[in-house]
Each structure stands twice: as C-alpha cells, then as structure tokens.
Coordinates of C-alpha atoms and ligand atoms in Angstrom, one line a residue:
X232 CA 0.0 0.0 -0.2
X233 CA 1.2 3.4 -0.8
X234 CA 1.2 6.4 1.4
X235 CA 1.3 10.0 0.3
X236 CA 2.6 12.9 2.1
X237 CA 2.2 16.4 0.5
X238 CA 3.5 20.3 0.7
X239 CA 0.6 22.1 2.5
X240 CA -0.8 24.7 0.7
X241 CA -3.3 26.9 2.6
X242 CA -2.5 30.0 4.0
X243 CA -0.1 30.2 7.1
X244 CA 0.7 26.5 7.4
X245 CA 4.4 25.1 7.4
X246 CA 3.9 22.0 8.8
X247 CA 3.8 18.9 7.2
X248 CA 2.3 15.3 8.2
X249 CA 5.1 13.0 8.3
X250 CA 9.0 13.1 9.3
X251 CA 11.8 11.2 8.2
X252 CA 11.3 9.3 11.8
X253 CA 7.7 8.0 10.9
X254 CA 8.3 7.6 7.0
X255 CA 11.2 5.1 8.3
X256 CA 8.6 3.2 10.9
X257 CA 5.8 3.6 8.0
X258 CA 8.2 1.5 5.7
X259 CA 8.9 -0.9 8.2
X260 CA 5.2 -1.4 8.8
X261 CA 5.5 -2.7 5.5
X262 CA 4.0 0.3 3.7
X263 CA 5.7 2.3 0.8
X264 CA 5.9 5.9 1.3
X265 CA 5.6 8.6 -1.8
X266 CA 6.7 12.3 -0.9
X267 CA 6.4 15.8 -2.7
X268 CA 9.6 17.0 -3.5
X269 CA 9.7 19.9 -0.9
X270 CA 7.0 18.7 0.9
X271 CA 9.2 19.1 4.4
X272 CA 11.0 22.0 3.5
X273 CA 9.2 24.2 5.8
X274 CA 10.0 21.8 8.7
X275 CA 13.7 21.7 7.7
X276 CA 13.1 17.8 6.4
X277 CA 14.8 18.0 3.0
X278 CA 14.1 15.1 0.2
X279 CA 16.9 13.6 1.0
X280 CA 16.1 12.9 4.5
X281 CA 12.9 11.4 3.4
X282 CA 14.8 9.6 1.0
X283 CA 17.1 8.3 3.5
X284 CA 14.5 6.9 5.3
X285 CA 12.6 4.8 2.6
X286 CA 10.2 7.4 0.7
X287 CA 10.4 8.2 -2.7
X288 CA 10.5 11.3 -4.2
X289 CA 7.6 12.6 -6.5
X290 CA 8.4 15.6 -8.8
X291 CA 4.3 17.5 -7.8
X292 CA 1.7 16.8 -5.8
X293 CA -0.7 15.2 -8.5
X294 CA 2.1 12.5 -8.8
X295 CA 1.5 11.4 -5.2
X296 CA -1.7 11.8 -4.6
X297 CA -2.8 10.0 -7.7
X298 CA -0.8 6.8 -6.2
X299 CA -1.9 7.0 -3.2
X300 CA -3.9 4.6 -1.0
X301 CA -3.5 6.3 2.2
X302 CA -3.0 10.5 2.5
X303 CA -1.5 12.1 5.2
X304 CA -2.2 15.7 5.6
X305 CA -2.1 18.4 8.1
X306 CA -4.9 20.9 6.9
X307 CA -7.8 20.0 4.6
X308 CA -7.5 19.3 0.8
X309 CA -7.8 22.4 -1.2
X310 CA -10.7 21.9 -3.5
X311 CA -12.3 22.9 -6.1
X312 CA -11.9 27.1 -6.9
X313 CA -10.4 27.3 -3.2
X314 CA -7.1 28.3 -5.0
X315 CA -4.8 27.0 -8.1
X316 CA -4.6 23.7 -7.1
X317 CA -7.6 21.0 -6.2
X318 CA -5.6 18.6 -4.0
X319 CA -9.0 16.5 -3.9
X320 CA -9.1 15.7 -7.3
X321 CA -5.9 14.2 -7.5
X322 CA -7.0 11.4 -5.0
X323 CA -8.1 8.4 -6.2
X324 CA -11.3 6.5 -5.2
X325 CA -11.2 4.7 -2.2
X326 CA -8.1 6.4 -0.9
X327 CA -7.8 7.0 2.8
X328 CA -7.3 10.5 3.8
X329 CA -6.4 11.5 7.4
X330 CA -5.9 15.3 8.6
X331 CA -7.2 17.9 10.8
X332 CA -10.4 18.3 8.4
X333 CA -12.1 20.5 10.8
X334 CA -15.5 18.7 9.4
X335 CA -18.0 21.2 12.0
X336 CA -16.7 24.3 10.3
X337 CA -16.5 22.7 7.0
X338 CA -19.1 20.3 6.2
X339 CA -19.4 20.9 2.5
X340 CA -16.0 19.7 1.9
X341 CA -17.2 16.5 3.8
X342 CA -19.9 15.8 1.3
X343 CA -17.2 16.4 -1.4
X344 CA -14.9 14.0 0.3
X345 CA -18.0 11.5 0.2
X346 CA -18.9 12.3 -3.4
X347 CA -15.2 11.6 -4.8
X348 CA -15.3 8.1 -3.1
X349 CA -12.9 9.4 0.0
X350 CA -12.8 7.4 3.3
X351 CA -11.5 10.7 5.3
X352 CA -10.7 10.7 9.1
X353 CA -10.9 13.6 10.8
X354 CA -8.0 13.3 13.3
X355 CA -9.6 15.9 15.8
X356 CA -12.1 13.9 16.6
X357 CA -10.3 11.3 18.5
X358 CA -12.0 10.6 21.8
X359 CA -10.1 11.6 25.2
X360 CA -9.5 7.8 26.2
X361 CA -6.0 6.9 27.7
X362 CA -5.5 4.6 24.6
X363 CA -5.9 7.7 21.9
X364 CA -3.4 9.7 23.7
X365 CA -0.4 9.2 21.5
X366 CA -2.4 10.5 18.4
X367 CA -4.2 13.3 20.3
X368 CA -2.9 16.2 17.3
X369 CA -5.0 18.8 19.4
X370 CA -3.1 18.6 22.8
X371 CA 0.1 17.6 20.8
X372 CA -0.1 21.5 18.7
X373 CA -1.9 22.7 21.1
X374 CA 0.9 22.5 23.6
X375 CA 3.2 23.8 21.3
X376 CA 1.2 26.5 20.4
X377 CA 0.9 27.5 24.2
X378 CA 4.5 27.9 24.2
X379 CA 5.2 29.9 21.1
X380 CA 2.4 32.6 22.0
X381 CA 4.1 33.2 25.4
X382 CA 7.4 33.9 23.0
X383 CA 5.6 36.0 20.6
X384 CA 4.3 37.8 23.3
X385 CA 7.7 38.4 24.6
X386 CA 8.9 39.5 21.5
X387 CA 6.3 42.1 20.7
X388 CA 6.7 43.6 24.7
X389 CA 8.9 46.4 25.2
X390 CA 10.3 45.2 28.5
X391 CA 11.6 42.0 29.8
X392 CA 9.8 39.4 31.8
X393 CA 12.2 38.1 34.7
X394 CA 12.5 40.8 37.6
X395 CA 16.7 41.8 36.9
X396 CA 18.5 43.8 39.8
X397 CA 21.5 45.8 38.0
X398 CA 23.7 48.5 38.8
X399 CA 21.4 50.6 36.8
X400 CA 18.3 49.7 38.6
X401 CA 15.9 47.4 38.9
X402 CA 13.4 46.0 36.4
X403 CA 10.1 44.5 37.5
X404 CA 9.1 41.1 36.4
X405 CA 6.1 41.4 34.0
X406 CA 2.8 40.1 35.4
X407 CA 1.3 37.6 32.9
X408 CA -2.5 36.6 33.2
X409 CA -3.3 33.3 30.7
X410 CA -6.8 32.8 30.2
X411 CA -7.6 29.1 29.5
X412 CA -5.9 26.5 31.3
X413 CA -6.2 23.8 29.0
X414 CA -3.2 22.1 27.1
X415 CA -2.4 25.4 25.5
X416 CA -2.8 27.6 28.8
X417 CA -1.0 25.2 30.7
X418 CA 2.1 25.1 28.6
X419 CA 1.9 29.1 28.2
X420 CA 2.0 29.6 32.2
X421 CA 4.7 27.0 32.5
X422 CA 6.8 28.9 29.5
X423 CA 5.8 32.2 31.1
X424 CA 7.2 31.1 34.8
X425 CA 10.5 29.9 33.1
X426 CA 10.9 33.3 31.5
X427 CA 10.3 34.9 34.9
X428 CA 7.0 36.6 34.8
X429 CA 4.5 36.3 37.7
X430 CA 1.8 34.4 36.5
X431 CA -1.9 34.3 37.2
X432 CA -4.7 32.0 35.3
X433 CA -8.6 31.6 35.2
X434 CA -10.4 28.9 33.7
X435 CA -13.9 27.7 33.6
X436 CA -13.8 24.1 34.8
X437 CA -12.5 23.4 38.3
X438 CA -9.9 21.0 37.4
X439 CA -7.9 23.5 36.2
X440 CA -7.2 25.2 39.6
X441 CA -5.0 22.7 41.2
X442 CA -3.0 22.2 37.8
X443 CA -2.4 26.2 37.5
X444 CA -1.5 26.1 41.1
X445 CA 1.2 22.9 40.5
X446 CA 2.8 24.8 38.0
X447 CA 3.1 27.9 40.6
X448 CA 0.8 29.9 39.2
X449 CA -2.2 32.0 40.8
X450 CA -5.7 31.0 40.0
X451 CA -8.8 33.4 39.6
X452 CA -12.3 32.1 40.7
X453 CA -15.0 33.5 39.2
X454 CA -18.1 30.8 40.7
X455 CA -17.1 27.7 42.5
X456 CA -20.7 26.3 41.9
X457 CA -21.1 27.0 38.3
X458 CA -16.9 25.8 37.9
X459 CA -18.3 22.4 39.1
X460 CA -20.7 21.7 36.4
X461 CA -18.5 23.4 33.5
X462 CA -16.7 20.6 32.2
X463 CA -18.3 18.0 29.8
X464 CA -17.7 14.2 30.0
X465 CA -15.1 14.6 27.3
X466 CA -13.3 17.1 29.4
X467 CA -14.2 20.0 27.5
X468 CA -15.7 23.4 28.5
X469 CA -19.3 24.1 28.6
X470 CA -20.5 27.6 27.2
X471 CA -21.1 29.6 30.2
X472 CA -24.2 31.7 30.7
X473 CA -24.8 35.5 30.4
X474 CA -24.7 35.8 34.2
X475 CA -21.2 34.0 34.3
X476 CA -19.7 36.0 31.8
X477 CA -20.7 39.1 33.2
X478 CA -19.2 38.3 36.6
X479 CA -15.8 36.7 34.8
X480 CA -15.6 40.1 32.7
X481 CA -15.8 41.9 36.0
X482 CA -13.3 39.7 37.8
X483 CA -11.0 39.8 35.2
X484 CA -11.1 43.7 35.0
X485 CA -9.7 43.9 38.2
X486 CA -6.9 41.8 37.5
X487 CA -5.8 43.4 34.3
X488 CA -5.1 46.7 36.0
X489 CA -1.9 44.9 37.2
X490 CA -1.5 43.0 34.1
X491 CA 1.3 43.2 31.6
X492 CA 0.6 40.3 29.3
X493 CA -2.4 38.2 28.5
X494 CA -2.5 34.8 26.6
X495 CA -6.0 33.9 25.8
X496 CA -6.7 30.0 24.8
X497 CA -10.3 29.3 25.3
X498 CA -12.5 27.4 23.1
X499 CA -15.7 25.7 23.4
X500 CA -15.6 22.5 21.0
X501 CA -18.1 23.1 18.2
X502 CA -18.6 26.4 19.0
X503 CA -17.6 30.2 18.4
X504 CA -14.9 30.9 20.9
X505 CA -16.1 32.9 23.9
X506 CA -15.2 36.2 24.0
X507 CA -13.2 37.2 27.3
X508 CA -11.8 40.7 26.7
X509 CA -14.2 43.2 25.4
X510 CA -12.7 46.3 23.6
X511 CA -13.1 48.0 27.2
X512 CA -11.2 45.5 29.0
X513 CA -8.3 46.0 26.8
X514 CA -7.9 49.8 27.4
X515 CA -7.4 48.8 31.1
X516 CA -4.4 47.6 30.1
X517 CA -1.5 50.1 30.1
X518 CA 0.3 51.3 26.9
X519 CA 3.2 48.7 25.8
X520 CA 0.8 46.2 27.0
X521 CA 0.6 43.0 24.7
X522 CA -2.7 40.3 24.2
X523 CA -2.4 37.0 22.5
X524 CA -6.1 35.2 21.2
X525 CA -5.2 32.0 20.4
X526 CA -8.5 31.5 19.5
X527 CA -8.2 33.9 16.8
X528 CA -9.4 31.6 14.4
X529 CA -12.1 29.9 16.0
X530 CA -14.1 33.5 16.0
X531 CA -11.7 34.7 19.1
X532 CA -11.4 35.5 22.5
X533 CA -10.2 39.2 22.3
X534 CA -12.3 42.1 20.9
X535 CA -10.6 43.5 18.2
X536 CA -8.2 40.5 17.3
X537 CA -7.6 40.3 13.6
X538 CA -6.5 37.0 11.9
X539 CA -3.2 36.7 10.8
X540 CA -2.0 40.4 12.5
X541 CA -0.4 42.0 15.0
X542 CA -3.3 45.2 15.9
X543 CA -2.1 47.9 18.0
X544 CA -4.8 49.4 19.7
X545 CA -5.3 53.5 20.0
X546 CA -4.0 53.4 23.6
X547 CA -0.8 51.5 22.4
X548 CA -1.7 47.7 23.3
X549 CA -0.5 45.0 21.1
X550 CA -3.3 42.2 20.3
X551 CA -1.3 39.3 18.4
X552 CA -3.9 37.5 16.1
X553 CA -1.7 35.2 14.7
X554 CA -3.1 32.2 12.9
X555 CA -1.8 28.6 13.1
X556 CA 0.7 29.3 16.0
X557 CA 1.7 25.8 16.4
X558 CA 3.2 25.9 12.8
X559 CA 5.3 28.9 13.5
X560 CA 7.1 26.0 15.3
X561 CA 6.8 24.0 12.3
X562 CA 9.9 21.2 13.0
X563 CA 8.6 19.8 16.4
X564 CA 5.2 20.4 15.7
X565 CA 5.5 18.5 12.5
X566 CA 7.7 16.0 14.2
X567 CA 4.8 15.6 16.9
X568 CA 1.6 15.6 14.4
X569 CA 3.5 13.2 12.3
X570 CA 3.9 10.8 15.1
X571 CA 0.0 11.5 16.2
X572 CA -0.6 10.1 12.6
X573 CA 1.8 7.4 12.7
X574 CA -0.1 5.6 15.7
X575 CA -3.6 6.6 14.9
X576 CA -2.3 4.5 11.1
X577 CA -1.5 1.2 13.0
X578 CA -5.1 1.0 13.8
X579 CA -5.9 1.1 10.0
X580 CA -3.2 -1.2 8.6
X581 CA -2.9 -4.6 9.9
X582 CA 0.3 -6.5 10.6
X583 CA -0.1 -7.8 6.7
X584 CA 0.2 -4.2 5.4
X585 CA -3.5 -4.2 4.5
X586 CA -6.0 -1.4 5.1
X587 CA -8.2 -2.4 7.4
X588 CA -11.4 -0.6 8.9
X589 CA -12.6 -1.8 12.4
X590 CA -15.9 -0.4 13.3
X591 CA -16.0 -1.9 16.4
X592 CA -12.6 0.1 17.4
X593 CA -14.1 3.2 19.2
X594 CA -11.8 5.2 18.1
X595 CA -12.4 4.4 14.1
X596 CA -15.9 5.0 14.6
X597 CA -15.5 8.6 16.4
X598 CA -13.0 9.7 13.5
X599 CA -14.5 8.3 10.2
X600 CA -16.3 10.7 8.3
X601 CA -17.4 9.5 5.4
X602 CA -17.0 6.0 3.7
X603 CA -18.6 4.2 0.5
X604 CA -19.4 7.4 -0.8
X605 CA -21.4 8.7 2.2
X606 CA -21.2 10.8 5.3
X607 CA -21.2 8.5 8.0
X608 CA -20.1 10.5 11.0
X609 CA -22.4 10.9 14.2
X610 CA -21.1 14.1 14.6
X611 CA -22.0 15.5 11.5
X612 CA -25.5 13.1 10.5
X613 CA -28.0 15.3 11.7
X614 CA -30.3 12.8 13.1
X615 CA -27.7 11.9 15.6
X616 CA -27.5 12.5 19.0
X617 CA -26.8 16.0 20.4
X618 CA -24.1 15.4 22.9
X619 CA -22.1 13.5 19.8
X620 CA -22.6 16.8 17.6
X621 CA -21.4 18.7 20.3
X622 CA -18.1 16.9 20.8
X623 CA -16.8 17.7 17.5
X624 CA -15.0 20.2 16.7
Ligands
NAD113 P1 -9.8 23.5 24.8 O1 -8.8 23.6 23.7 O2 -11.0 22.9 24.2 O3 -9.9 24.8 25.2 C1 -9.1 25.8 26.0 C2 -9.4 25.9 27.6 O4 -10.2 26.7 27.7 C3 -10.2 24.7 28.4 O5 -9.3 24.5 29.7 C4 -11.4 25.2 28.7 O6 -12.1 25.0 30.2 C5 -11.1 26.9 28.7 N1 -12.3 27.5 28.6 C6 -13.3 27.2 27.8 N2 -14.3 28.6 28.0 C7 -13.7 29.6 28.7 C8 -14.0 30.9 29.8 N3 -15.2 31.4 28.9 N4 -13.2 31.1 30.5 C9 -12.1 30.5 30.4 N5 -11.9 29.6 29.9 C10 -12.5 29.3 29.0 O7 -9.2 22.5 26.0 P2 -8.2 21.6 25.8 O8 -6.5 22.5 26.1 O9 -8.2 20.6 24.8 O10 -8.4 20.3 27.1 C11 -9.6 20.7 27.7 C12 -9.2 19.7 29.4 O11 -9.0 18.4 28.9 C13 -7.9 19.7 29.8 O12 -8.0 19.6 31.1 C14 -7.2 18.4 29.3 O13 -6.0 18.5 30.3 C15 -7.9 17.5 29.1 N6 -7.1 16.5 28.1 C16 -7.1 15.5 28.3 C17 -7.2 14.7 27.4 C18 -7.1 13.2 27.7 O14 -6.6 11.9 26.9 N7 -7.8 12.3 29.1 C19 -6.6 14.7 26.2 C20 -6.2 16.0 26.1 C21 -6.7 17.1 27.0

C-alpha cells in the first residue's frame, strides 16, 4: 500500500504530516511512502532525509496523490476553486485521507470527500481516552501553540519578563494572565514562569485550579459552584451563561490593571470561541501591554483581534492574532503531528500491511467521516444525538 505526503498549501501552514522518523516506521510496517518534492521544506525535512528514511520522491502533488492508497495531511485538501490547485481531484476513489479536516466548520467539504469516494478521517474527533493519547494531535499542537504564544508576546513586549537587579536599576518582573488553562494554557503558564514572569490564570473548569497552582501560578476563581458543572464528560468546557460571563469580566477587569501580558486560549468545541476580553477591558491595560488571541481563528477571545495580524490599539496595546500558532514552530509541530498520525495508522493497517477499518474500534468510529460515498460520522449526520455533535470541532 502506498502512503502519500504532500506539501501543505494553505495559508499560514508550515507543517508537514510525516517526518523522516515516521517515514522509516511506515516502511518498517510494510508500507510504501511517496513524498512530494519539497513536502517537508518548511519543517527543515529535506527530500534527502525522506529518501534516506525510505520514501520515494515525487516531482509534484498530482503524482504523489494519484498513486496513494492513504494520504496523510495536516490541513484539509484544497478543493475546487479554493486555490489554483484542487488536491482532492488527484485522490483516487477509495483512498484513505487522514488530517485535521475541521468537519464542523467545513461540512460541505465532507460531502465532497463522500462524493469523491474518499474514506476520510478527522484526527481532531479522537475520543479523549487513554489509548488515544499518543494520537492526540489537538493536544500535541496546542502544547506547542501555548509555548510559542508566550514567546511571541515576549517578542512584542517592550520590557523583560524576569525581574533583574542591575547596577543601573531594577527591572520589575512582568505580570502575565493566562485565560483558559487547558493544554495550551498550561504550557503558556509553564513557559511564562520559566521566563521569570509572575503568572495568574483563569478557567471555567474547576479541575484547572489544581493544575494551575501546581505550575506555580495563582488561580482566579469566578464562581466555584458554576465551575463544578462547567466540564463535559469529554473533559471540555461548556458554554457559560450571560450571568457567569458578566461576573468573569468584572473579576478579570480588576486583574487587568495589574497585568502586562494576557494569553487567551479559551475554546468550546464546535462553537464560536467565547469573548473574554471586550474592547473596554483591553482599554484597561497599560500602553505597551500585549494580548495574544490563540482562539482568533475560532472567532476570537479578544474584541479587536484580527486573523494573521498584530493590531495596535489607540492606547498602544498590541493584540497578536497570528493564525495557526503551532505552525510557527514547524519542526517540532511536524515531528509530533507526524507521530500522532503514525500511531493512528497502526489502527488502520493490519500486520499484513493491508488496510483494515475496524468499526468496532471506538477511535475508528469517532474519527471516520465518510465511507463508500456517504457521510457516516454521527457528529455530522443530523439525526445523531446532540452530544455527539457538540463534541466535534
Ligand atoms: P480547549 O482547547 O477546548 O479549551 C481551552 C481551555 O479553555 C479549556 O481549559 C477550557 O476549559 C477553557 N475555557 C473555555 N471557555 C472558557 C471561558 N469562558 N473562560 C475561561 N476558560 C474557558 O481544551 P483543551 O486544552 O483541549 O483541554 C481541556 C481539558 O482536557 C484539559 O484539562 C486537558 O488536560 C484535558 N485533556 C485530556 C486528554 C485525555 O486524553 N484525557 C487529552 C487532552 C486534554
């Protein structure tokens, strides 16, 4: 069976879905790997490194994809008139496609996979069970995004993060507030602490308090009772009511007066991200403060943030809206993502090197979007239970 890896062509994307390490492992599994020339260029994986690991190098995407039984992608393929290149057109009927396919945001594309006879898997729909942890691309990428968000903030910040006592005077430690203490937020806290900042954090889920405190940051509680019911069975946050949001804003506004940098990471699966910082709240920050909106592509946590831009407010606060933060650290993000996909592939490929789609496996069932020309995922089929739909992103 042939596995194809191609260059990612969507805006802001620098990652690639395989690494020399995972190519070697796929070859050991009895798979043939074909990589488009330049596929790993932005992640510093040269064609030579892929070839040494056992891949053959195809001159272009059409050649690589046309031969493939399995296609590994980071982003969903370009379709129709989205760009100069229609990647889906090159895939043969019956090919398996695995990637971060964003099924709820782009349902029409899922229909297109079905019509093209593609068997598509959305890796972000993995259930959060122990067995799936090695495949959990949302976590591997969010972790790096949280790290990079702090470095981007430090870069835009005109001051230092650590306290420094020098002969010329003392520099005060920066005060960082992290909103949303999931995977990205916890890494942001750890990174800001390592840089010497004084860190506080807030989250709607009660479980976050202990995790935040274990990293040496202060937890800001909005409503203890509400926090206890804010977590879904899957470990994600629920959308909070108006009253909670109002109280959260009041509480955070008090903190903003003493804050230099805010990192916002809050997401609600399948929904628009909650607004955590209104324009009035951003105005509470001192000139020179920096806000990072990691949720900018999901609608944004910060009023005034713009995808792919650094906006400076009239008061001189910078709002960083970089798209696809994980891809700004493309080597490690690709290494980890490639490993996630490799681990997922072990579910789809039998010991004989042949494809085996086992619908009794809950990981396969949860991630499979289309099969035999039909959309089959319960999160996308209207008659499915609402719970299943809410857990998709
Ligand atoms: P996420 O990316 O969906 O959201 C980021 C954070 O934003 C979450 O902590 C969420 O509670 C928070 N949030 C949402 N609305 C908010 C609001 N209005 N105000 C403040 N914060 C808000 O979440 P995530 O990072 O993917 O992870 C959520 C949890 O799942 C974490 O505790 C994580 O450790 C856990 N997790 C478990 C597994 C597993 O395999 N068991 C794997 C990955 C993550």
